[in-house]
């Protein structure tokens, strides 16, 4: 057998041995655990003194794309990009826009002109000065991307002009209350990217990855990526002189490196179940930070175009009543059950939103009324059985959700066929809308504008109305809220939108996901509780340090 293969697979081999030799495994495991506890405590102090402000972070997956203008669902990409690049503005954990490359900004009284005044003295990693030319090049590339890009259609007919080297104007054809978030797109260098068009960006190599951020790309290897400190960072030189991202195939491998002091922290991303199964929290001097990903929601989409089973909103309501959301949330270590579009962290949240509880008896009553009769444990109507498939990305968390949902629906006579897919197959299914029910995580933003997720014009790929939901009432609310600058008026619109969703049930909101970050106690950082993206954990990275 290949020696490298043996080393690569040794965590699995240890577990297989333990399972086959249960008595001796307990003795060996106890000895090994004691050894690790002692060595980790002693080793941690020794390694910390040697590291001299170097953070070694474990992430699951690999670095694929370093260009911040290419949309990515890869959290590793976003982690690294967030440390290399800056935006004009960023959104803090409270949902407020704050300055980054912008010194300040103003919005005209009619809401159609955004004037951004740029910081002076900011330098790119290659030493060139940051000016309005960089902003113009960035937004030219984003506009070229169209619906496929980071801004979607939001830059259509938007005029971007440089008034001076340090002043830029964005002139909108009509009011867009959510436009402030378009100013959070990472800025790239004009001197590097001026000759590129958008579709050439994917083919560029590391020498073009030059930002203004707190860290500079030093090397990108198969097993890790190394960032070195930007000593001239405009917000102040960070205390950590180097950050190394180590790539792992699984949480099991990352956890073993963590407890043996080869890494200092682990990002537990979309799949939080391994946090418990690896036992990593049982070791000394370990800090587990739990963040609420308040602007993300795990949902089940109905495909309202493909499947006639869901044409009745009462049938959709019956399925909603049949699903035990509390059990799902508790089983996957979620941050709380979701009962509508908005979480309590959003200013658009309304306490008046109707909440449908788990009520299998109510579900059965609705199905009976709709003509779905129980025939030997399965609902039938007109000779057709109520069998439906649930498509989802294969991972431990999603599998738990799917199995609980299948069990719930089985109790009311609906047969759920589980359809787990690997990443590439799943992306294809979503792109082609090839599903009946879809388990998916909606990623919203701090602004409560939901136009891209639910408006009728957004049903075709690459747009994001995945369930093909069409409603004139909903379209009208989304359009009106977008062109209204009065926050209180917008809140009224969104409260009404939530009520419509509870009536029409185009989607089932399950729960708010959690994000866990595990670090050694000597990694010091500010504490935050709410994030939009996992990379937000690096907000205020310039204040992080290793306590030797």
Short mmCIF file of C-alpha atoms in Angstrom, two decimals:
data_model
loop_
_atom_site.label_atom_id
_atom_site.label_comp_id
_atom_site.label_asym_id
_atom_site.label_seq_id
_atom_site.Cartn_x
_atom_site.Cartn_y
_atom_site.Cartn_z
CA UNK A 1 0.00 0.00 0.00
CA UNK A 2 1.23 3.51 -0.82
CA UNK A 3 2.86 5.07 2.27
CA UNK A 4 1.43 8.52 1.53
CA UNK A 5 -2.06 6.99 1.33
CA UNK A 6 -1.56 5.39 4.74
CA UNK A 7 -0.57 8.72 6.28
CA UNK A 8 -3.44 10.56 4.52
CA UNK A 9 -6.03 8.09 5.82
CA UNK A 10 -4.68 7.38 9.28
CA UNK A 11 -7.53 8.99 11.30
CA UNK A 12 -10.01 6.61 9.63
CA UNK A 13 -7.72 3.63 10.29
CA UNK A 14 -7.46 4.48 13.99
CA UNK A 15 -11.26 4.65 14.29
CA UNK A 16 -11.70 1.35 12.41
CA UNK A 17 -9.26 -0.33 14.80
CA UNK A 18 -11.08 1.02 17.86
CA UNK A 19 -14.44 -0.17 16.57
CA UNK A 20 -13.10 -3.69 16.04
CA UNK A 21 -11.38 -3.90 19.43
CA UNK A 22 -13.72 -2.19 21.83
CA UNK A 23 -12.14 -3.35 25.15
CA UNK A 24 -8.57 -2.54 24.23
CA UNK A 25 -9.66 0.58 22.42
CA UNK A 26 -10.95 2.05 25.70
CA UNK A 27 -7.57 1.48 27.36
CA UNK A 28 -5.65 2.85 24.40
CA UNK A 29 -8.05 5.76 24.01
CA UNK A 30 -7.75 6.69 27.72
CA UNK A 31 -3.97 6.61 27.53
CA UNK A 32 -3.93 8.55 24.28
CA UNK A 33 -6.33 11.17 25.62
CA UNK A 34 -4.27 11.70 28.77
CA UNK A 35 -1.13 11.98 26.65
CA UNK A 36 -2.73 14.49 24.34
CA UNK A 37 -4.08 16.57 27.24
CA UNK A 38 -0.62 16.80 28.81
CA UNK A 39 1.21 17.35 25.54
CA UNK A 40 -1.31 19.90 24.31
CA UNK A 41 -0.99 21.98 27.48
CA UNK A 42 2.80 21.86 27.51
CA UNK A 43 3.09 22.06 23.76
CA UNK A 44 0.74 24.99 23.50
CA UNK A 45 2.88 27.18 25.71
CA UNK A 46 6.04 26.16 23.87
CA UNK A 47 4.59 26.63 20.40
CA UNK A 48 2.98 29.95 21.32
CA UNK A 49 6.33 31.35 22.41
CA UNK A 50 7.89 30.15 19.17
CA UNK A 51 5.19 31.45 16.85
CA UNK A 52 5.70 35.16 17.53
CA UNK A 53 2.31 36.45 16.34
CA UNK A 54 1.58 33.83 13.67
CA UNK A 55 -2.01 32.55 13.52
CA UNK A 56 -2.48 29.09 12.00
CA UNK A 57 -6.11 28.60 11.01
CA UNK A 58 -7.68 25.33 9.91
CA UNK A 59 -10.40 25.46 7.26
CA UNK A 60 -12.34 22.70 5.55
CA UNK A 61 -11.94 22.75 1.79
CA UNK A 62 -9.50 24.40 -0.54
CA UNK A 63 -8.73 27.82 -1.95
CA UNK A 64 -10.20 28.04 -5.42
CA UNK A 65 -10.60 31.68 -6.43
CA UNK A 66 -8.76 34.68 -4.98
CA UNK A 67 -10.40 37.30 -7.18
CA UNK A 68 -13.05 39.08 -5.08
CA UNK A 69 -15.14 40.17 -8.07
CA UNK A 70 -16.02 36.58 -9.02
CA UNK A 71 -19.05 35.36 -7.02
CA UNK A 72 -18.16 32.33 -4.92
CA UNK A 73 -19.98 30.03 -2.51
CA UNK A 74 -16.61 28.80 -1.20
CA UNK A 75 -16.10 30.14 2.34
CA UNK A 76 -12.34 29.55 2.12
CA UNK A 77 -12.19 31.93 -0.86
CA UNK A 78 -14.16 34.56 1.03
CA UNK A 79 -12.03 34.20 4.17
CA UNK A 80 -8.79 34.93 2.34
CA UNK A 81 -10.26 37.63 0.11
CA UNK A 82 -11.62 39.50 3.15
CA UNK A 83 -8.09 39.92 4.52
CA UNK A 84 -6.52 41.06 1.24
CA UNK A 85 -9.12 43.49 -0.12
CA UNK A 86 -11.19 46.41 1.16
CA UNK A 87 -14.46 47.97 0.05
CA UNK A 88 -15.60 51.58 0.02
CA UNK A 89 -17.91 50.72 2.92
CA UNK A 90 -18.57 47.67 5.03
CA UNK A 91 -21.49 46.65 7.19
CA UNK A 92 -20.76 46.11 10.87
CA UNK A 93 -22.38 43.51 13.14
CA UNK A 94 -25.20 45.96 13.98
CA UNK A 95 -26.12 46.34 10.31
CA UNK A 96 -24.73 49.86 10.00
CA UNK A 97 -22.64 51.02 7.04
CA UNK A 98 -19.18 52.22 8.14
CA UNK A 99 -16.20 53.62 6.26
CA UNK A 100 -13.37 51.57 4.82
CA UNK A 101 -11.79 53.04 1.69
CA UNK A 102 -14.36 55.82 1.80
CA UNK A 103 -13.66 58.67 4.19
CA UNK A 104 -17.32 59.64 4.13
CA UNK A 105 -20.31 59.66 1.78
CA UNK A 106 -23.53 61.56 1.14
CA UNK A 107 -26.89 60.71 -0.43
CA UNK A 108 -28.87 63.35 -2.31
CA UNK A 109 -32.31 64.33 -1.05
CA UNK A 110 -33.99 62.51 -3.95
CA UNK A 111 -31.98 59.33 -3.24
CA UNK A 112 -30.55 59.15 -6.76
CA UNK A 113 -26.98 60.36 -6.22
CA UNK A 114 -24.38 58.82 -3.91
CA UNK A 115 -21.20 60.87 -3.51
CA UNK A 116 -18.23 59.03 -2.02
CA UNK A 117 -15.17 60.86 -0.70
CA UNK A 118 -12.15 58.57 -0.69
CA UNK A 119 -9.44 58.21 1.91
CA UNK A 120 -6.15 59.84 0.96
CA UNK A 121 -2.80 58.18 1.49
CA UNK A 122 -4.03 54.59 1.05
CA UNK A 123 -1.52 52.38 -0.78
CA UNK A 124 -2.02 49.16 -2.70
CA UNK A 125 0.20 46.24 -1.68
CA UNK A 126 2.46 47.04 -4.66
CA UNK A 127 2.96 50.61 -3.42
CA UNK A 128 0.73 52.47 -5.91
CA UNK A 129 -1.73 55.02 -4.58
CA UNK A 130 -5.45 54.30 -4.21
CA UNK A 131 -7.58 56.79 -6.22
CA UNK A 132 -10.92 57.12 -7.95
CA UNK A 133 -9.50 55.31 -11.00
CA UNK A 134 -9.54 52.09 -8.98
CA UNK A 135 -13.21 52.59 -8.12
CA UNK A 136 -14.14 53.23 -11.75
CA UNK A 137 -12.31 50.11 -12.96
CA UNK A 138 -13.92 47.94 -10.28
CA UNK A 139 -17.46 49.03 -11.08
CA UNK A 140 -16.84 48.81 -14.82
CA UNK A 141 -15.95 45.15 -14.36
CA UNK A 142 -18.98 44.53 -12.13
CA UNK A 143 -21.30 46.16 -14.66
CA UNK A 144 -19.83 43.97 -17.42
CA UNK A 145 -20.77 40.90 -15.35
CA UNK A 146 -24.46 41.84 -15.43
CA UNK A 147 -26.82 39.45 -13.66
CA UNK A 148 -23.95 36.97 -13.07
CA UNK A 149 -21.96 39.45 -11.01
CA UNK A 150 -21.91 40.54 -7.40
CA UNK A 151 -24.34 43.40 -8.00
CA UNK A 152 -26.82 41.52 -10.16
CA UNK A 153 -28.99 44.04 -12.00
CA UNK A 154 -28.48 46.79 -9.42
CA UNK A 155 -25.93 48.66 -11.54
CA UNK A 156 -28.07 48.70 -14.68
CA UNK A 157 -28.04 52.26 -16.08
CA UNK A 158 -26.09 53.51 -13.05
CA UNK A 159 -23.55 56.16 -14.05
CA UNK A 160 -20.24 56.02 -12.15
CA UNK A 161 -18.11 59.16 -12.50
CA UNK A 162 -14.83 60.38 -11.02
CA UNK A 163 -15.22 63.99 -9.93
CA UNK A 164 -11.60 64.10 -8.77
CA UNK A 165 -8.88 61.69 -7.67
CA UNK A 166 -10.69 61.34 -4.34
CA UNK A 167 -14.35 61.82 -5.16
CA UNK A 168 -16.72 59.47 -7.01
CA UNK A 169 -20.40 59.84 -7.85
CA UNK A 170 -22.93 57.08 -8.46
CA UNK A 171 -25.97 58.45 -10.29
CA UNK A 172 -29.00 56.14 -10.25
CA UNK A 173 -31.86 56.19 -12.79
CA UNK A 174 -34.30 55.64 -9.92
CA UNK A 175 -34.21 55.30 -6.16
CA UNK A 176 -32.81 52.03 -4.79
CA UNK A 177 -32.99 52.07 -1.00
CA UNK A 178 -30.63 49.07 -0.82
CA UNK A 179 -27.95 50.65 -3.04
CA UNK A 180 -25.68 51.33 -0.08
CA UNK A 181 -24.77 47.63 -0.07
CA UNK A 182 -23.45 47.91 -3.64
CA UNK A 183 -20.75 50.10 -2.11
CA UNK A 184 -19.52 47.11 -0.07
CA UNK A 185 -18.09 45.36 -3.16
CA UNK A 186 -14.29 44.85 -2.85
CA UNK A 187 -12.20 47.32 -4.84
CA UNK A 188 -9.44 46.15 -7.21
CA UNK A 189 -6.48 48.05 -8.62
CA UNK A 190 -6.84 50.03 -11.83
CA UNK A 191 -3.15 49.68 -12.66
CA UNK A 192 -3.55 45.88 -12.67
CA UNK A 193 -7.09 45.39 -14.01
CA UNK A 194 -7.68 48.26 -16.44
CA UNK A 195 -6.91 46.08 -19.48
CA UNK A 196 -9.12 43.16 -18.37
CA UNK A 197 -12.74 42.50 -19.14
CA UNK A 198 -14.90 40.68 -16.60
CA UNK A 199 -14.80 37.28 -18.31
CA UNK A 200 -10.99 37.26 -18.22
CA UNK A 201 -10.84 37.51 -14.43
CA UNK A 202 -11.15 33.78 -13.73
CA UNK A 203 -7.96 33.01 -15.62
CA UNK A 204 -5.65 35.36 -13.71
CA UNK A 205 -2.95 34.05 -11.39
CA UNK A 206 -1.66 35.08 -7.97
CA UNK A 207 0.52 37.96 -9.18
CA UNK A 208 -2.68 39.93 -9.87
CA UNK A 209 -4.00 39.46 -6.32
CA UNK A 210 -3.03 42.86 -4.95
CA UNK A 211 -5.26 44.63 -2.46
CA UNK A 212 -5.24 47.38 0.14
CA UNK A 213 -6.22 45.11 3.05
CA UNK A 214 -4.45 44.22 6.29
CA UNK A 215 -2.70 41.20 4.78
CA UNK A 216 -0.71 40.50 1.62
CA UNK A 217 -0.74 37.23 -0.30
CA UNK A 218 2.66 35.63 0.29
CA UNK A 219 2.24 32.11 -1.08
CA UNK A 220 -0.55 29.79 -2.17
CA UNK A 221 0.28 26.09 -1.89
CA UNK A 222 -1.75 22.89 -2.16
CA UNK A 223 -1.83 22.41 1.61
CA UNK A 224 -1.97 26.01 2.81
CA UNK A 225 -2.09 29.71 1.99
CA UNK A 226 0.20 32.19 3.72
CA UNK A 227 -0.61 35.86 4.24
CA UNK A 228 1.91 38.34 5.62
CA UNK A 229 1.11 41.56 7.39
CA UNK A 230 0.61 44.81 5.48
CA UNK A 231 2.82 47.13 7.52
CA UNK A 232 1.30 50.16 5.81
CA UNK A 233 -2.35 49.24 6.40
CA UNK A 234 -4.37 52.45 6.54
CA UNK A 235 -6.28 51.41 9.69
CA UNK A 236 -3.05 50.63 11.51
CA UNK A 237 -0.53 47.80 11.34
CA UNK A 238 -2.12 44.53 12.57
CA UNK A 239 -0.55 42.78 15.55
CA UNK A 240 -0.48 39.36 13.87
CA UNK A 241 2.50 39.34 11.55
CA UNK A 242 1.31 36.32 9.57
CA UNK A 243 -1.84 34.24 9.02
CA UNK A 244 -1.59 30.72 7.62
CA UNK A 245 -4.69 28.93 6.35
CA UNK A 246 -4.28 25.14 6.43
CA UNK A 247 -6.66 23.17 4.19
CA UNK A 248 -8.27 19.96 5.45
CA UNK A 249 -10.55 17.39 3.86
CA UNK A 250 -12.58 16.90 7.03
CA UNK A 251 -13.22 18.27 10.51
CA UNK A 252 -11.75 15.06 11.90
CA UNK A 253 -8.38 15.81 10.34
CA UNK A 254 -8.53 19.47 11.36
CA UNK A 255 -9.47 18.56 14.93
CA UNK A 256 -6.51 16.18 15.26
CA UNK A 257 -4.17 18.96 14.12
CA UNK A 258 -5.83 21.31 16.60
CA UNK A 259 -5.45 19.09 19.67
CA UNK A 260 -1.82 18.33 18.75
CA UNK A 261 -1.06 22.05 18.44
CA UNK A 262 -0.33 22.16 14.74
CA UNK A 263 -3.05 24.77 14.25
CA UNK A 264 -4.53 27.39 16.58
CA UNK A 265 -8.12 27.69 15.36
CA UNK A 266 -10.77 26.02 13.22
CA UNK A 267 -13.58 27.55 11.24
CA UNK A 268 -16.67 25.34 11.58
CA UNK A 269 -18.65 26.45 8.56
CA UNK A 270 -21.98 25.26 7.18
CA UNK A 271 -21.81 21.82 8.78
CA UNK A 272 -21.76 22.36 12.57
CA UNK A 273 -22.49 18.79 13.68
CA UNK A 274 -18.78 17.82 13.77
CA UNK A 275 -18.21 20.35 16.55
CA UNK A 276 -19.76 17.81 18.91
CA UNK A 277 -18.82 14.56 17.17
CA UNK A 278 -15.09 15.37 17.14
CA UNK A 279 -15.07 16.05 20.90
CA UNK A 280 -12.84 19.07 20.32
CA UNK A 281 -14.60 21.15 22.96
CA UNK A 282 -13.54 18.74 25.73
CA UNK A 283 -9.90 19.79 25.66
CA UNK A 284 -8.43 22.42 28.01
CA UNK A 285 -7.76 26.04 27.06
CA UNK A 286 -10.22 25.89 24.15
CA UNK A 287 -12.64 28.74 23.41
CA UNK A 288 -15.78 28.02 21.39
CA UNK A 289 -17.42 31.10 19.90
CA UNK A 290 -20.98 30.78 18.65
CA UNK A 291 -22.21 33.31 16.12
CA UNK A 292 -25.76 33.72 14.94
CA UNK A 293 -25.82 33.95 11.15
CA UNK A 294 -28.85 36.15 11.49
CA UNK A 295 -29.21 36.97 7.81
CA UNK A 296 -29.10 33.36 6.66
CA UNK A 297 -32.06 31.01 6.81
CA UNK A 298 -32.33 27.30 6.16
CA UNK A 299 -35.44 26.77 4.07
CA UNK A 300 -37.31 24.22 2.00
CA UNK A 301 -38.35 25.55 -1.40
CA UNK A 302 -41.42 24.31 -3.23
CA UNK A 303 -40.87 24.11 -7.00
CA UNK A 304 -44.06 25.89 -7.98
CA UNK A 305 -43.41 25.46 -11.69
CA UNK A 306 -42.34 21.83 -11.92
CA UNK A 307 -44.64 20.07 -9.44
CA UNK A 308 -48.45 20.27 -9.55
CA UNK A 309 -48.52 18.77 -6.03
CA UNK A 310 -47.85 22.22 -4.61
CA UNK A 311 -50.33 24.27 -6.64
CA UNK A 312 -52.61 24.49 -3.59
CA UNK A 313 -51.38 26.81 -0.85
CA UNK A 314 -53.35 24.68 1.63
CA UNK A 315 -51.25 21.63 0.75
CA UNK A 316 -48.13 23.72 1.27
CA UNK A 317 -49.53 24.82 4.63
CA UNK A 318 -50.19 21.18 5.56
CA UNK A 319 -46.53 20.34 4.90
CA UNK A 320 -45.46 23.33 7.00
CA UNK A 321 -47.58 22.15 9.94
CA UNK A 322 -46.15 18.62 9.60
CA UNK A 323 -42.50 19.64 10.08
CA UNK A 324 -41.06 19.84 13.60
CA UNK A 325 -38.79 22.87 13.26
CA UNK A 326 -37.80 22.87 16.95
CA UNK A 327 -36.49 19.33 16.65
CA UNK A 328 -34.55 20.21 13.52
CA UNK A 329 -33.03 23.33 15.08
CA UNK A 330 -31.95 21.46 18.22
CA UNK A 331 -30.57 18.50 16.25
CA UNK A 332 -28.25 20.65 14.12
CA UNK A 333 -27.24 23.19 16.81
CA UNK A 334 -29.07 26.04 15.12
CA UNK A 335 -29.53 29.55 16.47
CA UNK A 336 -33.31 29.36 16.61
CA UNK A 337 -36.45 28.51 14.65
CA UNK A 338 -37.28 30.79 11.72
CA UNK A 339 -40.90 31.84 11.35
CA UNK A 340 -40.67 34.38 8.57
CA UNK A 341 -38.41 36.24 6.18
CA UNK A 342 -36.68 38.40 8.78
CA UNK A 343 -34.82 37.56 11.97
CA UNK A 344 -34.95 39.54 15.17
CA UNK A 345 -31.55 41.04 14.24
CA UNK A 346 -33.12 42.89 11.29
CA UNK A 347 -34.76 46.27 11.68
CA UNK A 348 -37.47 44.94 9.35
CA UNK A 349 -38.50 42.24 11.83
CA UNK A 350 -42.11 42.40 13.00
CA UNK A 351 -43.42 40.72 16.13
CA UNK A 352 -46.84 40.59 14.45
CA UNK A 353 -45.68 37.92 12.00
CA UNK A 354 -47.94 34.89 12.27
CA UNK A 355 -46.23 31.76 13.53
CA UNK A 356 -47.37 28.28 12.48
CA UNK A 357 -46.55 25.64 15.06
CA UNK A 358 -45.74 21.98 14.58
CA UNK A 359 -49.22 20.43 14.42
CA UNK A 360 -49.39 17.08 12.59
CA UNK A 361 -53.10 16.73 13.39
CA UNK A 362 -53.81 20.07 11.71
CA UNK A 363 -51.75 18.88 8.75
CA UNK A 364 -53.85 15.71 8.45
CA UNK A 365 -57.08 17.70 8.63
CA UNK A 366 -55.95 20.00 5.81
CA UNK A 367 -54.86 17.09 3.62
CA UNK A 368 -58.19 15.34 4.16
CA UNK A 369 -60.06 18.53 3.23
CA UNK A 370 -57.94 18.85 0.09
CA UNK A 371 -58.97 15.34 -0.96
CA UNK A 372 -55.77 13.51 -0.03
CA UNK A 373 -57.06 10.31 1.61
CA UNK A 374 -54.95 7.90 3.64
CA UNK A 375 -54.60 4.59 1.76
CA UNK A 376 -52.46 2.09 3.67
CA UNK A 377 -50.32 4.84 5.20
CA UNK A 378 -49.82 6.95 2.06
CA UNK A 379 -52.00 9.84 0.93
CA UNK A 380 -53.72 9.39 -2.43
CA UNK A 381 -55.95 11.56 -4.59
CA UNK A 382 -57.31 10.68 -8.01
CA UNK A 383 -55.23 7.51 -8.12
CA UNK A 384 -52.00 9.41 -7.50
CA UNK A 385 -49.87 8.83 -4.40
CA UNK A 386 -48.36 11.79 -2.51
CA UNK A 387 -44.70 11.00 -3.11
CA UNK A 388 -42.21 13.84 -3.43
CA UNK A 389 -38.42 14.16 -3.47
CA UNK A 390 -36.22 16.45 -1.38
CA UNK A 391 -32.98 17.56 -3.06
CA UNK A 392 -30.07 18.75 -0.89
CA UNK A 393 -26.31 19.11 -0.70
CA UNK A 394 -24.81 16.02 0.88
CA UNK A 395 -23.41 16.72 4.35
CA UNK A 396 -24.10 15.54 7.89
CA UNK A 397 -26.26 18.52 8.86
CA UNK A 398 -28.44 18.37 5.77
CA UNK A 399 -28.83 14.61 6.13
CA UNK A 400 -30.18 15.05 9.66
CA UNK A 401 -32.64 17.69 8.49
CA UNK A 402 -33.78 15.49 5.60
CA UNK A 403 -34.27 12.44 7.80
CA UNK A 404 -36.28 14.37 10.40
CA UNK A 405 -38.40 15.92 7.67
CA UNK A 406 -39.02 12.49 6.09
CA UNK A 407 -40.07 11.10 9.45
CA UNK A 408 -42.40 14.04 10.08
CA UNK A 409 -44.08 13.78 6.68
CA UNK A 410 -44.43 10.03 6.97
CA UNK A 411 -46.61 10.54 10.05
CA UNK A 412 -49.16 12.50 7.96
CA UNK A 413 -49.02 10.10 5.00
CA UNK A 414 -46.57 11.86 2.69
CA UNK A 415 -43.68 9.77 1.34
CA UNK A 416 -40.49 11.83 1.11
CA UNK A 417 -37.76 10.50 -1.19
CA UNK A 418 -34.32 11.74 -0.13
CA UNK A 419 -32.04 12.99 -2.91
CA UNK A 420 -28.60 13.97 -1.56
CA UNK A 421 -26.19 15.32 -4.19
CA UNK A 422 -22.51 16.15 -4.29
CA UNK A 423 -21.55 19.80 -4.76
CA UNK A 424 -21.33 19.88 -8.56
CA UNK A 425 -24.54 17.88 -9.05
CA UNK A 426 -26.31 20.07 -6.52
CA UNK A 427 -25.24 23.28 -8.26
CA UNK A 428 -26.55 21.85 -11.54
CA UNK A 429 -29.88 20.91 -9.95
CA UNK A 430 -30.28 24.41 -8.53
CA UNK A 431 -29.25 26.08 -11.78
CA UNK A 432 -31.69 24.00 -13.84
CA UNK A 433 -34.40 24.14 -11.14
CA UNK A 434 -34.36 20.34 -11.19
CA UNK A 435 -36.11 19.57 -7.91
CA UNK A 436 -39.53 19.16 -6.31
CA UNK A 437 -38.52 20.22 -2.81
CA UNK A 438 -35.14 21.87 -2.24
CA UNK A 439 -33.31 22.12 1.09
CA UNK A 440 -31.28 25.28 0.77
CA UNK A 441 -29.67 28.04 2.80
CA UNK A 442 -30.76 31.52 1.81
CA UNK A 443 -28.03 34.09 2.25
CA UNK A 444 -29.55 37.53 2.64
CA UNK A 445 -27.82 40.77 3.53
CA UNK A 446 -28.10 43.41 6.21
CA UNK A 447 -30.54 45.46 4.17
CA UNK A 448 -33.99 43.78 4.19
CA UNK A 449 -34.53 44.23 0.44
CA UNK A 450 -35.62 40.77 -0.82
CA UNK A 451 -36.28 41.72 -4.44
CA UNK A 452 -33.72 39.33 -5.92
CA UNK A 453 -35.11 36.38 -3.94
CA UNK A 454 -38.86 36.71 -4.49
CA UNK A 455 -39.74 39.06 -7.37
CA UNK A 456 -41.35 37.42 -10.42
CA UNK A 457 -38.66 38.82 -12.71
CA UNK A 458 -35.99 36.80 -10.87
CA UNK A 459 -37.12 33.23 -11.61
CA UNK A 460 -34.60 32.22 -14.31
CA UNK A 461 -30.96 31.31 -13.68
CA UNK A 462 -28.67 33.01 -12.66
CA UNK A 463 -31.34 34.88 -10.71
CA UNK A 464 -32.38 33.70 -7.28
CA UNK A 465 -36.14 33.11 -7.16
CA UNK A 466 -35.44 29.38 -7.03
CA UNK A 467 -38.98 28.16 -6.40
CA UNK A 468 -40.47 30.07 -9.34
CA UNK A 469 -42.74 32.01 -6.99
CA UNK A 470 -44.91 34.61 -8.74
CA UNK A 471 -47.26 37.01 -6.97
CA UNK A 472 -48.43 40.43 -8.13
CA UNK A 473 -48.97 41.50 -4.53
CA UNK A 474 -45.45 40.50 -3.56
CA UNK A 475 -43.97 42.18 -6.66
CA UNK A 476 -45.75 45.42 -5.82
CA UNK A 477 -44.50 45.45 -2.23
CA UNK A 478 -40.91 44.68 -3.24
CA UNK A 479 -40.93 47.40 -5.89
CA UNK A 480 -42.44 50.00 -3.56
CA UNK A 481 -40.08 49.20 -0.69
CA UNK A 482 -37.07 49.51 -2.99
CA UNK A 483 -37.87 53.08 -3.97
CA UNK A 484 -38.79 54.26 -0.47
CA UNK A 485 -36.11 55.94 1.63
CA UNK A 486 -38.26 56.34 4.74
CA UNK A 487 -37.20 53.47 7.04
CA UNK A 488 -40.52 53.36 8.90
CA UNK A 489 -42.43 53.13 5.63
CA UNK A 490 -40.14 50.37 4.40
CA UNK A 491 -40.70 48.50 7.65
CA UNK A 492 -44.47 48.63 7.03
CA UNK A 493 -43.97 47.17 3.56
CA UNK A 494 -41.78 44.34 4.85
CA UNK A 495 -44.18 43.54 7.68
CA UNK A 496 -46.92 43.16 5.07
CA UNK A 497 -44.60 41.01 2.93
CA UNK A 498 -44.08 38.65 5.86
CA UNK A 499 -47.85 38.33 6.31
CA UNK A 500 -48.30 37.46 2.62
CA UNK A 501 -45.66 34.75 2.91
CA UNK A 502 -47.43 33.23 5.87
CA UNK A 503 -50.64 33.17 3.83
CA UNK A 504 -49.21 31.84 0.57
CA UNK A 505 -46.41 29.62 1.96
CA UNK A 506 -44.12 29.69 -1.13
CA UNK A 507 -41.29 28.41 1.08
CA UNK A 508 -40.87 26.83 4.51
CA UNK A 509 -38.54 28.75 6.82
CA UNK A 510 -36.81 26.24 9.11
CA UNK A 511 -34.17 27.82 11.33
CA UNK A 512 -31.34 30.34 11.62
CA UNK A 513 -27.95 28.61 11.29
CA UNK A 514 -25.13 29.05 13.76
CA UNK A 515 -21.48 29.46 12.95
CA UNK A 516 -18.84 28.17 15.35
CA UNK A 517 -15.27 29.34 15.63
CA UNK A 518 -12.95 27.27 17.83
CA UNK A 519 -9.66 28.74 18.97
CA UNK A 520 -6.97 28.25 21.56
CA UNK A 521 -7.32 30.54 24.54
CA UNK A 522 -4.10 32.36 23.67
CA UNK A 523 -5.62 33.66 20.43
CA UNK A 524 -7.03 36.99 21.62
CA UNK A 525 -9.73 38.86 19.72
CA UNK A 526 -12.81 41.03 20.14
CA UNK A 527 -16.05 39.17 20.83
CA UNK A 528 -19.02 39.51 18.47
CA UNK A 529 -22.22 37.49 18.38
CA UNK A 530 -23.90 38.22 15.05
CA UNK A 531 -22.40 37.88 11.57
CA UNK A 532 -23.69 37.78 8.01
CA UNK A 533 -20.83 35.73 6.57
CA UNK A 534 -18.22 33.46 8.22
CA UNK A 535 -15.49 35.83 7.01
CA UNK A 536 -17.01 38.53 9.26
CA UNK A 537 -15.18 36.85 12.14
CA UNK A 538 -12.13 38.75 10.88
CA UNK A 539 -13.72 42.14 11.47
CA UNK A 540 -11.16 44.17 13.44
CA UNK A 541 -8.46 41.61 12.63
CA UNK A 542 -5.88 44.33 13.22
CA UNK A 543 -6.59 43.97 16.97
CA UNK A 544 -6.07 40.18 17.14
CA UNK A 545 -2.89 38.87 18.77
CA UNK A 546 -1.23 35.80 20.25
CA UNK A 547 -0.91 36.02 24.04
CA UNK A 548 2.43 34.36 24.69
#
